[in-house]
Amino acid sequence: MRYRTRVTAPAALLGTAAALTIGGAPAQAAARSGVAGPETLGDPVYPALGNDGYRVSSYHLDLAYDATTRLVDATVTLRITTTEALTRFSLDALGLDIRTVSVGGKAAAFEQADEKLRITPARCLPARCRATVTVTYSADPRRTLAHTAWVPTPDGFAVCPQPNSAHTVFPCNDHPSDKADFTFRITVPAGLKGVANGSLTGTEDLGDGRTAYSYRSREPIATELVQVTVGDYVVKDRQGPNGLPLRDVVPVARAEALEPALALTPNLVSWIEQRLGAYPFETYGLLPCNNDSSTAFDFTGLETQTLTLYKPNFLLQAEPKIGSHMMHELVHSYFGNSVSPATWADLWLNEGHADFYGLLYRYERGWADSIGLTTMEARMKDTYAKGDLWRQSSGPVAAPNEANLFDNQRYLGGVLVLYALRQQVGETVFASIERTFLDRFRNSTASTADYIAIASEISGQDQSGFLRDWLYGTKTPRMPGHPDWTVTPVTSSLRRPQSRPSGHHDNSATL
């Protein structure tokens, strides 16, 4: 686990007086030779993402939206610490018009190649050097790209970076293993609001018809969980359980119609806190993005830290249609946001847990699921029967690739693993495993191996063989407590890849 010293004011992110130091000594005393940083963090699903030559401690995003041109003018300031001496390093960046780059307050040479912004500072950065990197750029939220996080709306935009598109919004080390502190400043014209992760820290009338909104996140954020939105919104505040401030960001024209869904959040938070402990962030709320178009984004809901992005029309349905999935997204505040995946191959930890508790919530309320079942046992028996087919078509639960990352196997397949573990160790020990895992890796990242280690530690028995069979085996293991459950054999006619929805989370059983 990596710990950081917290930045205490946005201005600290922008200062350059101590922008280039090593162990407190002036940088000019450091070595003058180094290497070009490795342009990857070696992720098994997205091997091109990231750079292993440094770690980011903080980002400051300063974005200004022009409602006439519908373009964004921006500056991102990063504070990094090198892991080795670097003559050059890269940030992930795609579809951004880069204007200037500076390192330690001095202009740096740069080039854009594929999805990398390669930066050559005026002098080599020594190993363990702390440096401030500033990039000015502009962006068009409507630009057509191979993939994008931008969600254009009639009155502005929102962003949905998961899994690998934060770098279409700002240059960054775009991998969940490099979580960092975030502050934001969003400048918008009259009549619009700018909102971001965390808490509002200031509102400034710029005197020219524009307003600047500043935000800070109390906890570090993975780049894929960043949210910045601009539009004709009203911010609705309410009290959650145990004093938790709740904040919803709602299209003004639809605020009244959406209120029944928004009013469900306090009870959802109370339910999950009883099982997983105190909500891990300073606030929570929903962001029904002002765009219901089928082409706006290809999912129903998406967790971004402290705000869950939705299409408004989904939230207009009755509680039995939306409550289970609202729980799914809330659970991501624990599994996925507070504890982020070490690699994208660990996605089942996010989605399996979100569906597990989302389904428990559904069945406790007597709501039938999408295939008409009303108990977890019945749904798991149905899922168990499909086990070998899914392993054939989508690979083992913890071994995805880019094409099948968001398949059923990471969702219901992950639920089946958790159900099997609970059957193996009992409900009381399972609950202790869950809370210990969340406590141990809070505000950090964790891998599948970390979860297996916690399960073994808390249960007092080596669970590695049991869980590895469930997570990496090509055949579905026997289900503890249910020796009568059977797996449907995979015939040649069933080996063909099944058609699947392409959207994030739309394979969730909570829908």
Coordinates of C-alpha atoms in Angstrom, one line a residue:
M1 CA 0.0 0.0 0.0
R2 CA 1.3 3.5 -0.9
Y3 CA 0.8 6.4 1.4
R4 CA 1.1 10.1 0.5
T5 CA 1.3 13.4 2.3
R6 CA -1.9 15.3 1.6
V7 CA -1.8 18.6 -0.3
T8 CA -3.7 21.1 1.9
A9 CA -4.6 23.8 -0.6
P10 CA -5.1 24.1 -4.3
A11 CA -2.4 26.7 -4.5
A12 CA 0.1 24.1 -3.3
L13 CA -0.5 22.2 -6.5
L14 CA 0.5 25.1 -8.6
G15 CA 3.6 26.3 -6.8
T16 CA 6.9 25.7 -8.4
A17 CA 9.3 26.9 -5.7
A18 CA 10.0 23.3 -4.6
A19 CA 8.9 21.8 -7.9
L20 CA 12.1 19.9 -8.6
T21 CA 13.9 18.4 -5.6
I22 CA 15.4 15.1 -4.5
G23 CA 15.5 14.1 -0.9
G24 CA 15.3 17.9 0.0
A25 CA 18.5 18.7 -2.0
P26 CA 18.6 21.0 -5.1
A27 CA 18.0 19.1 -8.3
Q28 CA 21.1 20.4 -9.9
A29 CA 23.2 18.2 -7.6
A30 CA 21.5 15.1 -8.9
A31 CA 22.7 12.8 -11.7
R32 CA 22.5 14.2 -15.3
S33 CA 21.9 10.9 -17.1
G34 CA 18.9 8.7 -17.2
V35 CA 16.6 6.7 -19.5
A36 CA 13.3 7.3 -21.4
G37 CA 10.6 6.2 -19.0
P38 CA 8.9 2.8 -19.7
E39 CA 5.6 3.7 -21.5
T40 CA 3.5 1.1 -19.8
L41 CA 2.5 -0.2 -16.4
G42 CA 2.2 -3.7 -17.8
D43 CA -1.5 -4.2 -17.3
P44 CA -2.6 -7.6 -18.6
V45 CA -5.8 -6.2 -20.2
Y46 CA -4.6 -2.8 -21.4
P47 CA -0.9 -3.2 -21.8
A48 CA -0.3 0.3 -23.3
L49 CA -1.7 2.2 -20.4
G50 CA 0.5 4.2 -18.0
N51 CA 4.1 4.8 -17.4
D52 CA 6.2 3.0 -14.7
G53 CA 8.9 5.7 -14.5
Y54 CA 7.0 7.9 -12.0
R55 CA 4.0 8.0 -9.6
V56 CA 1.5 10.8 -9.4
S57 CA 0.7 12.3 -6.0
S58 CA -1.8 14.9 -7.1
Y59 CA -3.7 16.4 -10.0
H60 CA -5.2 19.9 -10.3
L61 CA -7.6 20.2 -13.2
D62 CA -8.6 23.7 -14.4
L63 CA -11.2 23.5 -17.1
A64 CA -13.2 26.4 -18.8
Y65 CA -16.2 25.7 -21.0
D66 CA -17.2 28.0 -23.8
A67 CA -21.0 27.6 -24.5
T68 CA -20.6 29.2 -27.9
T69 CA -17.9 27.1 -29.4
R70 CA -18.7 24.1 -27.0
L71 CA -15.0 23.6 -26.5
V72 CA -13.0 23.2 -23.3
D73 CA -9.8 25.1 -22.5
A74 CA -7.8 23.4 -19.8
T75 CA -4.7 23.1 -17.7
V76 CA -3.7 20.1 -15.8
T77 CA -1.0 20.3 -13.1
L78 CA 0.5 17.0 -11.8
R79 CA 3.0 16.5 -9.0
I80 CA 5.0 13.4 -9.7
T81 CA 7.8 11.4 -8.1
T82 CA 10.2 9.6 -10.4
T83 CA 11.0 5.9 -9.8
E84 CA 14.2 6.1 -11.8
A85 CA 16.3 8.8 -13.5
L86 CA 14.4 10.0 -16.6
T87 CA 15.5 11.9 -19.6
R88 CA 12.0 11.5 -21.0
F89 CA 8.6 10.3 -19.7
S90 CA 5.1 10.1 -21.0
L91 CA 1.5 10.8 -20.0
D92 CA -1.4 9.0 -21.6
A93 CA -3.3 11.5 -23.8
L94 CA -5.7 11.1 -26.8
G95 CA -7.7 13.7 -28.8
L96 CA -6.3 16.6 -26.9
D97 CA -4.7 19.7 -28.6
I98 CA -1.6 20.2 -26.5
R99 CA -0.3 23.8 -26.4
T100 CA 2.5 23.9 -23.8
V101 CA 4.2 21.6 -21.4
S102 CA 6.5 22.7 -18.5
V103 CA 8.4 20.6 -15.9
G104 CA 9.5 22.4 -12.7
G105 CA 8.4 25.7 -14.2
K106 CA 10.6 25.4 -17.3
A107 CA 9.4 24.8 -20.8
A108 CA 9.7 21.1 -21.9
A109 CA 9.8 19.6 -25.4
F110 CA 6.9 17.3 -26.2
E111 CA 5.4 15.2 -28.9
Q112 CA 2.1 13.3 -29.3
A113 CA 2.4 9.7 -30.6
D114 CA -0.5 7.2 -30.6
E115 CA -2.1 7.7 -27.1
K116 CA 1.1 9.1 -25.5
L117 CA 2.2 12.6 -24.7
R118 CA 6.0 12.3 -24.6
I119 CA 7.8 14.9 -22.5
T120 CA 11.5 15.8 -22.6
P121 CA 12.3 18.1 -19.7
A122 CA 15.1 20.7 -19.9
R123 CA 17.3 18.4 -17.9
C124 CA 17.2 14.8 -16.7
L125 CA 14.9 14.1 -13.7
P126 CA 16.9 12.1 -11.1
A127 CA 15.4 9.0 -9.4
R128 CA 13.1 9.8 -6.5
C129 CA 12.8 13.4 -7.8
R130 CA 9.6 15.3 -7.0
A131 CA 8.5 17.4 -10.0
T132 CA 5.6 19.6 -11.0
V133 CA 4.3 19.0 -14.6
T134 CA 1.9 21.5 -16.2
V135 CA 0.2 20.9 -19.5
T136 CA -2.1 23.4 -21.2
Y137 CA -4.5 22.2 -23.9
S138 CA -7.9 22.3 -25.4
A139 CA -10.5 19.6 -26.1
D140 CA -13.6 19.1 -28.1
P141 CA -16.1 16.9 -26.3
R142 CA -17.7 16.0 -29.6
R143 CA -14.6 14.9 -31.3
T144 CA -14.8 11.4 -32.8
L145 CA -12.1 9.2 -31.3
A146 CA -11.4 5.4 -31.1
H147 CA -12.7 5.7 -27.5
T148 CA -13.7 8.6 -25.4
A149 CA -14.8 9.6 -21.9
W150 CA -16.7 12.7 -23.0
V151 CA -20.5 12.6 -22.9
P152 CA -21.8 15.7 -24.8
T153 CA -25.1 17.1 -23.6
P154 CA -27.2 19.9 -25.1
D155 CA -26.0 22.2 -22.4
G156 CA -22.4 21.0 -21.7
F157 CA -20.9 17.6 -20.9
A158 CA -20.2 14.9 -18.4
V159 CA -17.4 12.3 -18.5
C160 CA -17.3 8.5 -18.1
P161 CA -13.6 7.5 -18.1
Q162 CA -13.9 3.8 -17.2
P163 CA -11.9 1.8 -18.1
N164 CA -9.2 3.4 -20.2
S165 CA -10.5 6.8 -21.4
A166 CA -9.6 9.4 -18.7
H167 CA -6.7 10.5 -20.9
T168 CA -9.2 11.8 -23.5
V169 CA -10.2 14.4 -20.9
F170 CA -6.8 15.2 -19.3
P171 CA -3.2 14.0 -19.7
C172 CA -2.5 11.5 -16.9
N173 CA -1.0 8.2 -15.8
D174 CA -4.2 6.5 -16.7
H175 CA -4.3 3.4 -14.6
P176 CA -6.1 2.6 -11.3
S177 CA -2.9 1.5 -9.6
D178 CA -1.7 5.1 -9.5
K179 CA -4.4 6.8 -7.4
A180 CA -3.8 10.5 -6.6
D181 CA -5.3 13.5 -4.8
F182 CA -7.5 15.7 -7.0
T183 CA -8.6 19.3 -7.0
F184 CA -10.7 20.9 -9.7
R185 CA -11.6 24.4 -10.9
I186 CA -14.4 24.5 -13.5
T187 CA -15.3 27.8 -15.2
V188 CA -18.7 28.1 -16.8
P189 CA -20.9 30.8 -18.4
A190 CA -23.9 32.3 -16.6
G191 CA -26.8 29.8 -16.2
L192 CA -24.6 26.7 -16.0
K193 CA -23.0 24.9 -13.1
G194 CA -19.7 23.1 -13.0
V195 CA -19.5 20.0 -10.7
A196 CA -16.7 17.5 -9.9
N197 CA -15.8 14.8 -7.5
G198 CA -15.6 15.6 -3.8
S199 CA -16.8 18.7 -2.0
L200 CA -17.3 22.3 -3.2
T201 CA -14.6 24.4 -1.7
G202 CA -15.3 27.7 -3.4
T203 CA -17.5 29.7 -5.9
E204 CA -16.0 32.7 -7.6
D205 CA -17.9 35.3 -9.7
L206 CA -15.3 36.3 -12.3
G207 CA -17.2 39.5 -13.2
D208 CA -17.5 38.7 -16.9
G209 CA -20.6 36.6 -16.8
R210 CA -18.7 33.5 -15.8
T211 CA -18.4 31.6 -12.5
A212 CA -15.6 29.3 -11.3
Y213 CA -16.4 26.4 -9.1
S214 CA -13.7 24.7 -7.1
Y215 CA -13.8 21.2 -5.7
R216 CA -11.5 18.9 -3.6
S217 CA -11.7 15.2 -3.0
R218 CA -10.8 14.2 0.5
E219 CA -9.6 10.8 -0.6
P220 CA -7.4 9.8 -3.6
I221 CA -9.1 9.0 -6.9
A222 CA -8.2 6.6 -9.7
T223 CA -8.2 8.4 -13.0
E224 CA -11.0 6.2 -14.3
L225 CA -13.3 7.5 -11.5
V226 CA -12.9 11.2 -12.2
Q227 CA -16.1 13.2 -12.9
V228 CA -16.4 16.7 -14.3
T229 CA -19.8 17.9 -15.6
V230 CA -21.1 21.1 -16.9
G231 CA -24.8 21.9 -17.6
D232 CA -28.1 23.4 -16.5
Y233 CA -28.2 21.5 -13.2
V234 CA -29.5 22.1 -9.7
V235 CA -27.5 20.7 -6.8
K236 CA -29.8 19.1 -4.2
D237 CA -28.4 18.5 -0.8
R238 CA -30.0 16.1 1.8
Q239 CA -28.9 14.4 5.0
G240 CA -27.8 10.8 4.8
P241 CA -27.4 8.2 7.7
N242 CA -24.9 9.0 10.4
G243 CA -24.6 12.6 9.2
L244 CA -23.4 11.8 5.7
P245 CA -24.0 14.7 3.4
L246 CA -25.8 13.6 0.2
R247 CA -25.5 15.6 -3.0
D248 CA -27.4 15.0 -6.2
V249 CA -26.7 16.9 -9.4
V250 CA -29.9 17.0 -11.4
P251 CA -31.1 18.6 -14.7
V252 CA -33.2 21.6 -13.6
A253 CA -36.0 20.7 -16.0
R254 CA -36.3 17.1 -14.6
A255 CA -35.6 17.7 -10.9
E256 CA -39.2 17.1 -9.7
A257 CA -39.7 14.0 -11.8
L258 CA -36.4 12.5 -10.5
E259 CA -37.0 13.2 -6.8
P260 CA -38.6 9.8 -6.0
A261 CA -35.4 8.0 -7.2
L262 CA -33.1 10.4 -5.4
A263 CA -35.0 10.0 -2.2
L264 CA -34.1 6.3 -2.1
T265 CA -30.4 6.9 -1.4
P266 CA -30.5 7.4 2.4
N267 CA -32.0 3.9 2.9
L268 CA -29.6 2.4 0.4
V269 CA -26.6 3.8 2.3
S270 CA -27.9 2.7 5.6
W271 CA -28.4 -0.9 4.3
I272 CA -24.9 -1.2 2.9
E273 CA -23.2 0.4 5.9
Q274 CA -24.7 -2.3 8.1
R275 CA -22.8 -4.9 6.0
L276 CA -19.6 -3.2 4.8
G277 CA -19.1 -0.4 7.4
A278 CA -19.2 3.4 7.2
Y279 CA -19.4 4.9 3.7
P280 CA -15.8 5.6 2.8
F281 CA -16.1 9.2 1.3
E282 CA -17.2 12.7 2.2
T283 CA -20.4 12.6 0.2
Y284 CA -22.5 10.5 -2.2
G285 CA -25.1 11.3 -4.8
L286 CA -26.5 10.7 -8.2
L287 CA -25.8 12.6 -11.5
P288 CA -28.6 12.0 -13.9
C289 CA -26.7 13.2 -17.0
N290 CA -28.8 15.5 -19.2
N291 CA -28.8 13.1 -22.1
D292 CA -31.0 10.1 -22.6
S293 CA -29.8 9.4 -26.2
S294 CA -29.0 5.8 -26.9
T295 CA -25.7 7.0 -28.3
A296 CA -24.8 9.2 -25.3
F297 CA -23.0 6.4 -23.5
D298 CA -23.4 2.6 -23.6
F299 CA -24.4 1.8 -20.0
T300 CA -27.2 2.4 -17.5
G301 CA -25.2 3.6 -14.6
L302 CA -21.5 4.2 -13.9
E303 CA -19.7 4.8 -10.6
T304 CA -17.5 7.9 -10.5
Q305 CA -16.1 8.7 -7.1
T306 CA -18.8 10.3 -4.9
L307 CA -21.2 10.7 -7.9
T308 CA -22.9 7.9 -9.9
L309 CA -23.7 8.8 -13.5
Y310 CA -27.1 7.7 -14.9
K311 CA -29.3 8.2 -17.8
P312 CA -32.3 10.1 -16.3
N313 CA -35.0 7.9 -17.9
F314 CA -33.7 4.9 -16.1
L315 CA -34.3 6.6 -12.7
L316 CA -37.9 7.4 -13.7
Q317 CA -39.0 3.8 -13.2
A318 CA -40.5 2.3 -10.0
E319 CA -38.3 1.3 -7.1
P320 CA -38.3 -2.5 -7.8
K321 CA -36.9 -1.7 -11.3
I322 CA -34.1 0.5 -10.1
G323 CA -33.3 -0.2 -6.5
S324 CA -31.1 -3.2 -7.0
H325 CA -29.0 -1.5 -9.6
M326 CA -28.7 1.7 -7.5
M327 CA -27.3 -0.6 -4.8
H328 CA -24.9 -2.1 -7.3
E329 CA -23.5 1.3 -8.1
L330 CA -23.3 2.4 -4.4
V331 CA -21.3 -0.8 -3.6
H332 CA -18.7 0.4 -6.0
S333 CA -17.9 3.2 -3.5
Y334 CA -16.4 0.3 -1.5
F335 CA -15.3 -2.2 -4.1
G336 CA -13.7 -0.3 -7.0
N337 CA -13.5 3.2 -5.6
S338 CA -12.1 3.0 -2.1
V339 CA -10.3 -0.2 -3.0
S340 CA -9.4 0.0 -6.6
P341 CA -8.3 -3.0 -8.8
A342 CA -4.5 -3.4 -9.0
T343 CA -5.0 -4.4 -12.7
W344 CA -8.0 -4.6 -15.0
A345 CA -7.8 -8.4 -14.7
D346 CA -9.0 -7.8 -11.1
L347 CA -12.3 -6.3 -12.3
W348 CA -14.3 -9.2 -10.9
L349 CA -13.6 -7.8 -7.4
N350 CA -15.5 -4.6 -8.4
E351 CA -18.4 -6.1 -10.4
G352 CA -18.8 -9.4 -8.5
H353 CA -19.2 -7.6 -5.2
A354 CA -21.5 -4.9 -6.7
D355 CA -23.8 -7.6 -8.1
F356 CA -23.6 -9.8 -5.0
Y357 CA -24.9 -7.1 -2.6
G358 CA -27.2 -5.7 -5.3
L359 CA -28.9 -9.1 -5.6
L360 CA -29.1 -9.6 -1.9
Y361 CA -30.8 -6.2 -1.6
R362 CA -33.3 -7.2 -4.3
Y363 CA -34.2 -10.6 -2.8
E364 CA -34.6 -9.2 0.7
R365 CA -37.3 -7.0 -0.7
G366 CA -39.0 -9.8 -2.6
W367 CA -38.4 -8.3 -6.0
A368 CA -38.1 -10.9 -8.7
D369 CA -35.0 -10.6 -10.9
S370 CA -34.8 -10.3 -14.7
I371 CA -35.3 -14.0 -15.1
G372 CA -38.1 -14.3 -12.5
L373 CA -36.1 -15.7 -9.6
T374 CA -36.6 -14.5 -6.1
T375 CA -33.7 -16.0 -4.0
M376 CA -30.0 -15.8 -4.2
E377 CA -29.8 -19.6 -4.0
A378 CA -32.1 -20.0 -7.0
R379 CA -30.1 -17.5 -9.0
M380 CA -26.8 -19.1 -8.1
K381 CA -28.0 -22.5 -9.1
D382 CA -29.0 -21.1 -12.5
T383 CA -25.6 -19.4 -12.8
Y384 CA -23.7 -22.4 -11.7
A385 CA -25.3 -24.4 -14.5
K386 CA -23.8 -21.9 -17.0
G387 CA -20.4 -22.0 -15.5
D388 CA -18.5 -24.1 -18.0
L389 CA -20.1 -22.3 -20.9
W390 CA -19.0 -19.0 -19.6
R391 CA -15.5 -20.2 -18.9
Q392 CA -15.4 -21.5 -22.5
S393 CA -16.8 -18.3 -24.1
S394 CA -15.4 -15.6 -21.7
G395 CA -12.5 -17.3 -20.0
P396 CA -12.1 -17.8 -16.2
V397 CA -13.5 -15.1 -13.9
A398 CA -10.2 -13.5 -13.1
A399 CA -8.6 -13.8 -16.5
P400 CA -10.4 -11.4 -18.9
N401 CA -9.1 -9.8 -22.0
E402 CA -10.1 -6.4 -23.5
A403 CA -12.9 -7.9 -25.6
N404 CA -14.6 -9.7 -22.8
L405 CA -13.7 -7.5 -19.8
F406 CA -17.3 -6.5 -19.1
D407 CA -18.9 -9.9 -19.9
N408 CA -21.2 -11.8 -17.6
Q409 CA -18.3 -13.7 -16.1
R410 CA -17.0 -10.6 -14.3
Y411 CA -20.5 -9.9 -12.9
L412 CA -22.5 -13.0 -12.2
G413 CA -19.4 -15.2 -12.5
G414 CA -17.9 -13.1 -9.7
V415 CA -21.0 -13.4 -7.6
L416 CA -20.8 -17.2 -8.0
V417 CA -17.2 -17.1 -6.6
L418 CA -18.3 -15.0 -3.6
Y419 CA -21.3 -17.3 -3.0
A420 CA -19.0 -20.3 -3.1
L421 CA -16.6 -18.7 -0.6
R422 CA -19.5 -17.9 1.7
Q423 CA -20.7 -21.5 1.5
Q424 CA -17.2 -22.6 2.3
V425 CA -16.4 -20.5 5.3
G426 CA -19.9 -19.5 6.6
E427 CA -21.7 -16.2 6.7
T428 CA -20.0 -14.8 9.8
V429 CA -16.4 -15.5 8.6
F430 CA -17.3 -14.3 5.1
A431 CA -18.5 -10.9 6.5
S432 CA -15.3 -10.6 8.4
I433 CA -13.2 -11.3 5.2
E434 CA -15.1 -8.5 3.4
R435 CA -14.6 -5.9 6.1
T436 CA -11.0 -6.8 6.6
F437 CA -10.2 -6.6 2.9
L438 CA -11.9 -3.1 2.7
D439 CA -10.1 -1.9 5.9
R440 CA -6.7 -3.2 4.8
F441 CA -6.7 -1.7 1.4
R442 CA -8.8 1.5 1.9
N443 CA -7.7 4.4 -0.4
S444 CA -5.3 2.0 -2.2
T445 CA -5.4 -0.8 -4.7
A446 CA -5.7 -4.6 -4.3
S447 CA -5.3 -7.6 -6.4
T448 CA -7.1 -11.0 -6.6
A449 CA -4.1 -12.4 -4.8
D450 CA -4.6 -9.9 -2.0
Y451 CA -8.3 -11.0 -1.6
I452 CA -7.2 -14.7 -1.5
A453 CA -4.7 -13.9 1.2
I454 CA -7.2 -12.1 3.3
A455 CA -9.7 -14.9 2.9
S456 CA -7.0 -17.4 4.1
E457 CA -6.0 -15.2 7.0
I458 CA -9.4 -14.5 8.4
S459 CA -10.8 -18.0 7.8
G460 CA -7.8 -19.6 9.4
Q461 CA -7.4 -22.0 6.5
D462 CA -5.5 -21.8 3.2
Q463 CA -8.2 -20.8 0.7
S464 CA -5.7 -20.3 -2.2
G465 CA -6.4 -23.7 -3.9
F466 CA -10.2 -23.3 -3.5
L467 CA -10.4 -19.8 -4.8
R468 CA -7.8 -20.2 -7.6
D469 CA -9.9 -23.1 -8.9
W470 CA -13.0 -20.9 -8.9
L471 CA -11.2 -17.8 -10.3
Y472 CA -8.8 -19.3 -12.8
G473 CA -10.0 -22.9 -13.5
T474 CA -11.3 -23.9 -16.9
K475 CA -13.9 -26.1 -15.3
T476 CA -16.5 -25.0 -12.7
P477 CA -15.7 -26.6 -9.3
R478 CA -18.2 -28.3 -7.1
M479 CA -20.4 -25.9 -5.0
P480 CA -19.9 -26.4 -1.3
G481 CA -23.2 -27.3 0.4
H482 CA -24.9 -28.2 -2.9
P483 CA -23.5 -31.5 -4.1
D484 CA -26.6 -31.9 -6.3
W485 CA -26.0 -28.8 -8.4
T486 CA -24.8 -29.7 -11.9
V487 CA -23.1 -27.8 -14.7
T488 CA -24.6 -27.9 -18.2
P489 CA -22.1 -29.7 -20.5
V490 CA -20.5 -27.5 -23.2
T491 CA -21.3 -29.0 -26.6
S492 CA -19.8 -27.9 -29.9
S493 CA -22.9 -25.9 -30.7
L494 CA -22.5 -23.9 -27.5
R495 CA -18.8 -23.1 -27.9
R496 CA -19.5 -20.2 -30.3
P497 CA -19.1 -16.8 -28.7
Q498 CA -22.4 -15.6 -27.3
S499 CA -23.8 -12.2 -28.3
R500 CA -23.4 -9.8 -25.4
P501 CA -24.3 -6.2 -24.7
S502 CA -21.2 -4.1 -25.1
G503 CA -22.1 -1.6 -22.4
H504 CA -20.3 -1.2 -19.1
H505 CA -22.5 -2.8 -16.3
D506 CA -25.3 -3.8 -18.7
N507 CA -24.4 -7.4 -18.0
S508 CA -25.2 -6.8 -14.3
A509 CA -27.8 -9.1 -12.9
T510 CA -29.2 -6.2 -10.9
L511 CA -30.8 -4.7 -14.0

